JSON list of C-alpha atoms in Angstrom, two decimals:
[
{"chain": "A", "resi": 1, "resn": "THR", "atom": "CA", "xyz": [1.32, 13.86, -21.98]},
{"chain": "A", "resi": 2, "resn": "ALA", "atom": "CA", "xyz": [2.56, 13.06, -25.48]},
{"chain": "A", "resi": 3, "resn": "SER", "atom": "CA", "xyz": [6.31, 12.58, -25.15]},
{"chain": "A", "resi": 4, "resn": "HIS", "atom": "CA", "xyz": [8.87, 12.65, -27.93]},
{"chain": "A", "resi": 5, "resn": "ILE", "atom": "CA", "xyz": [11.25, 9.73, -27.55]},
{"chain": "A", "resi": 6, "resn": "VAL", "atom": "CA", "xyz": [14.07, 11.50, -29.35]},
{"chain": "A", "resi": 7, "resn": "PRO", "atom": "CA", "xyz": [13.77, 15.12, -28.23]},
{"chain": "A", "resi": 8, "resn": "TRP", "atom": "CA", "xyz": [12.26, 17.66, -30.60]},
{"chain": "A", "resi": 9, "resn": "CYS", "atom": "CA", "xyz": [15.48, 19.72, -30.59]},
{"chain": "A", "resi": 10, "resn": "LEU", "atom": "CA", "xyz": [17.52, 16.68, -31.74]},
{"chain": "A", "resi": 11, "resn": "SER", "atom": "CA", "xyz": [14.99, 15.39, -34.27]},
{"chain": "A", "resi": 12, "resn": "ASN", "atom": "CA", "xyz": [15.02, 16.09, -37.98]},
{"chain": "A", "resi": 13, "resn": "GLU", "atom": "CA", "xyz": [11.87, 17.38, -39.70]},
{"chain": "A", "resi": 14, "resn": "THR", "atom": "CA", "xyz": [10.57, 13.85, -40.36]},
{"chain": "A", "resi": 15, "resn": "GLU", "atom": "CA", "xyz": [11.25, 12.62, -36.83]},
{"chain": "A", "resi": 16, "resn": "LYS", "atom": "CA", "xyz": [9.51, 15.64, -35.30]},
{"chain": "A", "resi": 17, "resn": "ILE", "atom": "CA", "xyz": [6.17, 14.61, -36.79]},
{"chain": "A", "resi": 18, "resn": "ASP", "atom": "CA", "xyz": [6.65, 10.82, -36.80]},
{"chain": "A", "resi": 19, "resn": "PRO", "atom": "CA", "xyz": [3.99, 9.32, -34.52]},
{"chain": "A", "resi": 20, "resn": "ASN", "atom": "CA", "xyz": [6.44, 6.51, -33.74]},
{"chain": "A", "resi": 21, "resn": "ASN", "atom": "CA", "xyz": [8.77, 9.04, -32.11]},
{"chain": "A", "resi": 22, "resn": "GLY", "atom": "CA", "xyz": [6.47, 9.31, -29.15]},
{"chain": "A", "resi": 23, "resn": "PHE", "atom": "CA", "xyz": [4.04, 7.76, -26.77]},
{"chain": "A", "resi": 24, "resn": "PRO", "atom": "CA", "xyz": [1.76, 8.90, -23.97]},
{"chain": "A", "resi": 25, "resn": "LEU", "atom": "CA", "xyz": [3.21, 9.15, -20.48]},
{"chain": "A", "resi": 26, "resn": "SER", "atom": "CA", "xyz": [1.90, 10.48, -17.22]},
{"chain": "A", "resi": 27, "resn": "PRO", "atom": "CA", "xyz": [3.21, 13.97, -16.41]},
{"chain": "A", "resi": 28, "resn": "ALA", "atom": "CA", "xyz": [5.64, 12.57, -13.80]},
{"chain": "A", "resi": 29, "resn": "LEU", "atom": "CA", "xyz": [7.02, 9.94, -16.19]},
{"chain": "A", "resi": 30, "resn": "ASP", "atom": "CA", "xyz": [7.23, 12.49, -19.00]},
{"chain": "A", "resi": 31, "resn": "LYS", "atom": "CA", "xyz": [9.47, 14.81, -16.95]},
{"chain": "A", "resi": 32, "resn": "LEU", "atom": "CA", "xyz": [11.70, 11.95, -15.79]},
{"chain": "A", "resi": 33, "resn": "PHE", "atom": "CA", "xyz": [11.92, 10.60, -19.36]},
{"chain": "A", "resi": 34, "resn": "ASP", "atom": "CA", "xyz": [12.74, 14.02, -20.86]},
{"chain": "A", "resi": 35, "resn": "ARG", "atom": "CA", "xyz": [15.48, 14.57, -18.29]},
{"chain": "A", "resi": 36, "resn": "GLY", "atom": "CA", "xyz": [17.01, 11.14, -18.90]},
{"chain": "A", "resi": 37, "resn": "TYR", "atom": "CA", "xyz": [16.31, 9.73, -15.44]},
{"chain": "A", "resi": 38, "resn": "ILE", "atom": "CA", "xyz": [14.29, 6.89, -16.95]},
{"chain": "A", "resi": 39, "resn": "SER", "atom": "CA", "xyz": [13.94, 5.13, -20.26]},
{"chain": "A", "resi": 40, "resn": "PHE", "atom": "CA", "xyz": [12.31, 1.95, -21.51]},
{"chain": "A", "resi": 41, "resn": "GLY", "atom": "CA", "xyz": [13.86, -1.28, -22.75]},
{"chain": "A", "resi": 42, "resn": "ASP", "atom": "CA", "xyz": [12.83, -2.89, -26.01]},
{"chain": "A", "resi": 43, "resn": "ASP", "atom": "CA", "xyz": [10.59, -5.16, -23.93]},
{"chain": "A", "resi": 44, "resn": "GLY", "atom": "CA", "xyz": [8.84, -2.06, -22.55]},
{"chain": "A", "resi": 45, "resn": "HIS", "atom": "CA", "xyz": [10.17, -2.36, -18.99]},
{"chain": "A", "resi": 46, "resn": "LEU", "atom": "CA", "xyz": [11.01, 0.83, -17.17]},
{"chain": "A", "resi": 47, "resn": "LEU", "atom": "CA", "xyz": [14.74, 1.51, -16.87]},
{"chain": "A", "resi": 48, "resn": "ILE", "atom": "CA", "xyz": [15.82, 3.72, -13.99]},
{"chain": "A", "resi": 49, "resn": "LYS", "atom": "CA", "xyz": [19.05, 5.61, -13.47]},
{"chain": "A", "resi": 50, "resn": "GLU", "atom": "CA", "xyz": [19.42, 4.63, -9.85]},
{"chain": "A", "resi": 51, "resn": "SER", "atom": "CA", "xyz": [22.32, 7.07, -9.41]},
{"chain": "A", "resi": 52, "resn": "LEU", "atom": "CA", "xyz": [19.81, 9.90, -10.02]},
{"chain": "A", "resi": 53, "resn": "LEU", "atom": "CA", "xyz": [16.52, 8.47, -8.82]},
{"chain": "A", "resi": 54, "resn": "SER", "atom": "CA", "xyz": [15.70, 6.17, -5.92]},
{"chain": "A", "resi": 55, "resn": "SER", "atom": "CA", "xyz": [12.75, 3.82, -5.55]},
{"chain": "A", "resi": 56, "resn": "ASP", "atom": "CA", "xyz": [11.51, 6.15, -2.78]},
{"chain": "A", "resi": 57, "resn": "ASP", "atom": "CA", "xyz": [11.57, 9.03, -5.28]},
{"chain": "A", "resi": 58, "resn": "LEU", "atom": "CA", "xyz": [9.46, 6.97, -7.66]},
{"chain": "A", "resi": 59, "resn": "LYS", "atom": "CA", "xyz": [6.98, 6.15, -4.91]},
{"chain": "A", "resi": 60, "resn": "CYS", "atom": "CA", "xyz": [6.59, 9.84, -4.07]},
{"chain": "A", "resi": 61, "resn": "LEU", "atom": "CA", "xyz": [5.83, 10.51, -7.74]},
{"chain": "A", "resi": 62, "resn": "GLY", "atom": "CA", "xyz": [3.33, 7.67, -7.93]},
{"chain": "A", "resi": 63, "resn": "VAL", "atom": "CA", "xyz": [5.45, 5.67, -10.35]},
{"chain": "A", "resi": 64, "resn": "ALA", "atom": "CA", "xyz": [5.75, 1.91, -10.00]},
{"chain": "A", "resi": 65, "resn": "ALA", "atom": "CA", "xyz": [9.35, 0.69, -10.32]},
{"chain": "A", "resi": 66, "resn": "ASP", "atom": "CA", "xyz": [8.06, -2.27, -12.33]},
{"chain": "A", "resi": 67, "resn": "ALA", "atom": "CA", "xyz": [6.12, -0.10, -14.81]},
{"chain": "A", "resi": 68, "resn": "LYS", "atom": "CA", "xyz": [5.99, -1.28, -18.39]},
{"chain": "A", "resi": 69, "resn": "SER", "atom": "CA", "xyz": [4.98, 0.25, -21.70]},
{"chain": "A", "resi": 70, "resn": "HIS", "atom": "CA", "xyz": [3.01, -2.30, -23.71]},
{"chain": "A", "resi": 71, "resn": "GLY", "atom": "CA", "xyz": [2.84, -2.74, -27.46]},
{"chain": "A", "resi": 72, "resn": "LEU", "atom": "CA", "xyz": [6.01, -0.98, -28.61]},
{"chain": "A", "resi": 73, "resn": "ASN", "atom": "CA", "xyz": [6.48, -1.32, -32.35]},
{"chain": "A", "resi": 74, "resn": "ALA", "atom": "CA", "xyz": [9.79, -1.71, -34.21]},
{"chain": "A", "resi": 75, "resn": "GLU", "atom": "CA", "xyz": [10.04, 2.00, -35.05]},
{"chain": "A", "resi": 76, "resn": "GLN", "atom": "CA", "xyz": [9.45, 3.04, -31.43]},
{"chain": "A", "resi": 77, "resn": "LYS", "atom": "CA", "xyz": [12.15, 0.59, -30.36]},
{"chain": "A", "resi": 78, "resn": "LYS", "atom": "CA", "xyz": [14.61, 2.29, -32.75]},
{"chain": "A", "resi": 79, "resn": "TYR", "atom": "CA", "xyz": [13.81, 5.67, -31.20]},
{"chain": "A", "resi": 80, "resn": "LEU", "atom": "CA", "xyz": [14.10, 4.21, -27.70]},
{"chain": "A", "resi": 81, "resn": "ALA", "atom": "CA", "xyz": [17.54, 2.83, -28.56]},
{"chain": "A", "resi": 82, "resn": "GLN", "atom": "CA", "xyz": [18.55, 6.40, -29.47]},
{"chain": "A", "resi": 83, "resn": "HIS", "atom": "CA", "xyz": [17.01, 7.71, -26.22]},
{"chain": "A", "resi": 84, "resn": "ARG", "atom": "CA", "xyz": [18.96, 5.17, -24.17]},
{"chain": "A", "resi": 85, "resn": "LYS", "atom": "CA", "xyz": [22.18, 6.06, -25.99]},
{"chain": "A", "resi": 86, "resn": "LEU", "atom": "CA", "xyz": [21.64, 9.81, -25.58]},
{"chain": "A", "resi": 87, "resn": "ASN", "atom": "CA", "xyz": [21.00, 9.36, -21.87]},
{"chain": "A", "resi": 88, "resn": "HIS", "atom": "CA", "xyz": [23.83, 6.88, -21.24]},
{"chain": "A", "resi": 89, "resn": "PHE", "atom": "CA", "xyz": [21.80, 3.84, -20.21]},
{"chain": "A", "resi": 90, "resn": "GLU", "atom": "CA", "xyz": [23.77, 0.64, -20.14]},
{"chain": "A", "resi": 91, "resn": "PRO", "atom": "CA", "xyz": [22.87, -1.76, -22.99]}
]
């Protein structure tokens, strides 16, 4: 699934079509990402809101707790910083 990093509804016209404002995720990761249960650090490592999602939940969804997105570029990292801020991930 192609996921917007900064949601479509919060993006301006340029951000909506910017290929850097997205990346492919599995359907399970896409839903968790859109709902703010997970995000990704600048190093690509999966960040989990443990108050909302347990490691057992991840296992049931077929998601590895040590998942990583590889090859993030500088523009994607800027969008991810916005995603983390919008979803209240600790810096």
